[in-house]
């Protein structure tokens, strides 16, 4: 039988392990939550971590931006400690910054250290955070993704897309419109694509799994160009039927007839 001392020691070890595991689980949850979802105290700790990095890496630029001294005639009586606190509040209250996760911020800190020669602005820092996140998930930039879409929109079924997010955003934008667009419509479609793509990137950054909706190459290669064309137009017809509120009809033929009668 175990002695009372052994039981106490075992209980203490179990309790310590439980607290350690609970702390690890809480930390993991916090990494996946956006800054806006964190308690106010943790938001402050995160922002202080960023500004501490700025002071350590860019001491002269930091001092010039926020010279931490007492009010004097030279600075018109402004308490510059308050100026620094105001800057921190501006960061933590910024809508785009609050959409980041703690994990994104810490990756952004590392990227800033390795790549930026100058004290970054809030917009620059957010850029570093999102760029680092794209690297982690092998996501191309929005410009690179759009270039891929415009170059391969005519072979959507057979092209080896760089990431499912690129294909999904392009499909939602509409491959046919991308292929046939000209002039200002191209700019409008690019804007739509970039918005959808960035939303997908954010969802992936927050831990969501984006389903791969790309067609399998085997399926695509087994069909003739005529079959692929018919498949595409059938899908467009189904979209039109649904948009017209005719999906309750029993067949596509009757739905098409109803559409034509409305146009007559």
XYZ file of C-alpha atoms in Angstrom:
264
model
C 0.000 0.000 0.000
C 1.121 3.573 -0.614
C 2.129 5.675 2.359
C 0.301 8.938 3.079
C 3.439 10.850 1.994
C 3.417 9.044 -1.378
C -0.286 9.801 -1.872
C 0.284 13.484 -1.115
C 3.226 13.613 -3.537
C 1.171 11.881 -6.253
C -1.719 14.288 -5.721
C 0.605 17.300 -5.961
C 2.172 16.002 -9.193
C -1.250 15.332 -10.736
C -2.458 18.789 -9.731
C 0.658 20.430 -11.220
C 0.279 18.471 -14.472
C -3.386 19.462 -14.694
C -2.564 23.148 -14.205
C 0.238 22.938 -16.766
C -2.052 21.251 -19.309
C -4.838 23.746 -18.603
C -2.392 26.633 -19.074
C -1.192 25.165 -22.375
C -4.777 24.713 -23.585
C -5.686 28.279 -22.605
C -2.596 29.620 -24.372
C -3.507 27.657 -27.519
C -7.053 29.044 -27.411
C -5.727 32.586 -26.990
C -3.444 32.140 -30.010
C -6.492 31.348 -32.191
C -8.670 34.170 -30.828
C -8.584 37.617 -32.378
C -7.254 40.505 -30.309
C -10.797 41.846 -29.981
C -11.793 38.595 -28.242
C -8.994 38.716 -25.659
C -9.487 40.240 -22.192
C -8.460 43.904 -21.969
C -5.432 43.053 -19.815
C -4.112 40.569 -22.396
C -4.649 43.081 -25.197
C -2.494 45.539 -23.263
C 0.235 42.945 -22.686
C 0.347 42.172 -26.414
C 0.615 45.838 -27.441
C 3.284 46.451 -24.791
C 5.224 43.508 -26.235
C 5.154 45.139 -29.692
C 6.310 48.533 -28.419
C 9.016 46.951 -26.239
C 10.331 45.294 -29.409
C 10.272 48.671 -31.196
C 12.267 50.291 -28.377
C 14.828 47.459 -28.363
C 15.304 47.203 -32.151
C 14.913 50.881 -33.133
C 16.072 52.829 -30.025
C 16.884 56.120 -31.781
C 13.757 56.113 -33.952
C 11.659 55.125 -30.945
C 13.067 57.961 -28.836
C 12.424 60.420 -31.648
C 8.805 59.259 -32.016
C 8.125 59.023 -28.281
C 10.845 60.851 -26.270
C 10.033 59.679 -22.756
C 10.766 62.729 -20.607
C 8.965 65.152 -18.343
C 6.994 68.189 -19.553
C 9.266 71.076 -20.547
C 8.955 74.392 -22.324
C 10.682 72.796 -25.344
C 7.877 70.292 -25.885
C 5.206 72.891 -25.040
C 4.327 71.287 -21.762
C 3.152 68.018 -23.339
C 3.749 64.950 -21.199
C 5.264 62.619 -23.778
C 4.643 59.524 -21.655
C 0.967 60.234 -22.324
C 1.768 60.560 -26.035
C 3.153 56.998 -26.018
C 0.119 55.662 -24.167
C -2.135 57.426 -26.692
C -0.258 55.699 -29.516
C -0.730 52.303 -27.855
C -4.454 52.937 -27.420
C -4.713 53.902 -31.099
C -3.172 50.542 -32.020
C -5.307 48.406 -29.748
C -8.484 50.187 -30.902
C -7.693 49.918 -34.616
C -10.256 47.701 -36.368
C -7.771 45.912 -38.663
C -5.330 45.329 -35.797
C -8.108 43.849 -33.645
C -8.857 41.281 -36.362
C -5.370 39.765 -35.952
C -4.691 36.824 -33.665
C -1.980 36.768 -30.996
C -0.126 34.197 -33.093
C -0.205 36.480 -36.138
C 1.120 39.371 -34.051
C 4.041 37.344 -32.733
C 4.916 36.156 -36.231
C 4.674 39.796 -37.331
C 7.101 40.780 -34.580
C 9.617 38.220 -35.842
C 9.188 39.347 -39.446
C 9.578 43.001 -38.468
C 12.835 42.192 -36.672
C 14.269 40.382 -39.674
C 13.047 42.612 -42.511
C 12.324 46.188 -41.431
C 15.155 48.716 -41.177
C 12.792 51.402 -39.901
C 10.228 51.716 -37.139
C 7.051 50.447 -38.853
C 3.752 52.261 -38.908
C 0.610 50.457 -37.779
C -0.268 49.679 -41.414
C 3.243 48.343 -42.055
C 3.122 46.130 -38.976
C -0.278 44.673 -39.933
C 1.199 43.955 -43.371
C 4.100 42.058 -41.768
C 1.640 40.050 -39.657
C -0.494 38.999 -42.610
C 2.504 38.355 -44.874
C 4.060 36.079 -42.259
C 0.744 34.290 -41.951
C 0.511 33.724 -45.698
C 4.007 32.266 -45.670
C 3.042 29.807 -42.943
C 0.074 28.516 -44.953
C 1.779 28.738 -48.371
C -0.712 31.345 -49.539
C 0.369 33.570 -52.447
C -0.125 37.329 -52.199
C -3.363 38.750 -53.582
C -1.526 40.150 -56.641
C 0.180 36.823 -57.352
C -3.090 34.944 -56.894
C -4.947 37.273 -59.293
C -2.192 36.931 -61.870
C -2.507 33.143 -61.643
C -6.285 33.379 -62.092
C -6.099 35.626 -65.162
C -3.437 33.410 -66.761
C -5.279 30.143 -66.150
C -8.998 31.025 -65.998
C -9.495 29.261 -69.349
C -8.185 25.984 -67.869
C -9.859 26.003 -64.480
C -10.510 22.260 -64.602
C -6.969 21.169 -65.399
C -4.622 23.796 -63.957
C -2.700 22.804 -60.816
C -3.855 25.680 -58.618
C -1.315 26.920 -56.085
C -3.857 26.863 -53.243
C -7.519 25.961 -52.838
C -8.167 29.517 -51.595
C -7.106 30.895 -54.995
C -9.435 28.560 -56.881
C -12.323 29.088 -54.440
C -12.085 32.895 -54.622
C -11.845 32.793 -58.435
C -14.810 30.430 -58.711
C -16.881 32.732 -56.472
C -15.846 35.725 -58.614
C -16.888 33.757 -61.738
C -14.362 32.240 -64.122
C -16.489 33.000 -67.188
C -16.700 36.729 -66.353
C -12.951 36.837 -65.664
C -12.257 35.259 -69.070
C -14.476 37.641 -70.994
C -13.986 40.879 -69.004
C -12.495 43.978 -70.580
C -11.580 47.475 -69.454
C -13.088 48.697 -66.199
C -14.826 45.368 -65.611
C -11.416 43.738 -65.118
C -10.617 46.210 -62.322
C -14.000 45.561 -60.687
C -13.520 41.783 -60.863
C -10.011 42.068 -59.447
C -11.358 44.061 -56.508
C -14.054 41.433 -55.912
C -11.544 38.605 -56.135
C -9.085 40.284 -53.747
C -11.831 40.888 -51.189
C -12.966 37.240 -51.326
C -9.388 35.959 -51.279
C -8.429 38.040 -48.248
C -11.514 36.785 -46.403
C -10.451 33.210 -47.124
C -6.879 33.966 -45.999
C -8.198 35.373 -42.723
C -10.376 32.311 -42.157
C -7.402 30.041 -42.773
C -5.284 32.163 -40.396
C -7.908 31.701 -37.700
C -7.693 27.936 -38.010
C -10.592 27.185 -40.356
C -10.260 24.423 -42.916
C -11.313 25.623 -46.368
C -12.742 22.668 -48.302
C -10.906 21.898 -51.515
C -13.526 22.464 -54.220
C -11.114 22.008 -57.108
C -12.168 19.264 -59.561
C -9.953 16.220 -59.630
C -7.632 16.090 -62.618
C -8.723 12.538 -63.407
C -12.357 13.618 -63.737
C -11.435 16.608 -65.879
C -9.158 14.645 -68.189
C -11.753 11.916 -68.752
C -14.145 14.458 -70.322
C -13.963 15.926 -73.802
C -13.952 19.720 -74.352
C -17.576 19.434 -75.529
C -18.579 17.662 -72.295
C -16.732 20.225 -70.183
C -18.472 23.047 -72.060
C -21.873 21.417 -71.555
C -21.112 20.908 -67.876
C -20.184 24.554 -67.473
C -23.334 25.851 -69.201
C -25.481 23.421 -67.208
C -24.069 24.827 -63.983
C -24.750 28.391 -65.193
C -28.307 27.385 -66.083
C -28.844 25.948 -62.599
C -27.572 29.208 -61.086
C -30.002 31.177 -63.253
C -32.893 28.883 -62.325
C -32.148 29.352 -58.646
C -31.806 33.126 -59.039
C -35.199 33.271 -60.769
C -36.815 31.296 -57.939
C -37.751 28.448 -60.289
C -35.816 25.632 -58.605
C -39.078 24.119 -57.335
C -40.047 23.123 -60.897
C -39.570 19.460 -61.733
C -37.104 19.803 -64.623
C -34.573 22.192 -66.077
C -36.558 22.191 -69.337
C -39.726 23.472 -67.653
C -37.698 26.017 -65.699
C -36.016 27.254 -68.897
C -39.407 27.544 -70.569
C -40.635 29.612 -67.622
C -37.624 31.917 -67.890
C -38.215 32.395 -71.624
C -41.898 33.180 -71.036
C -40.902 35.877 -68.541
C -38.563 37.426 -71.076
C -41.141 37.336 -73.873
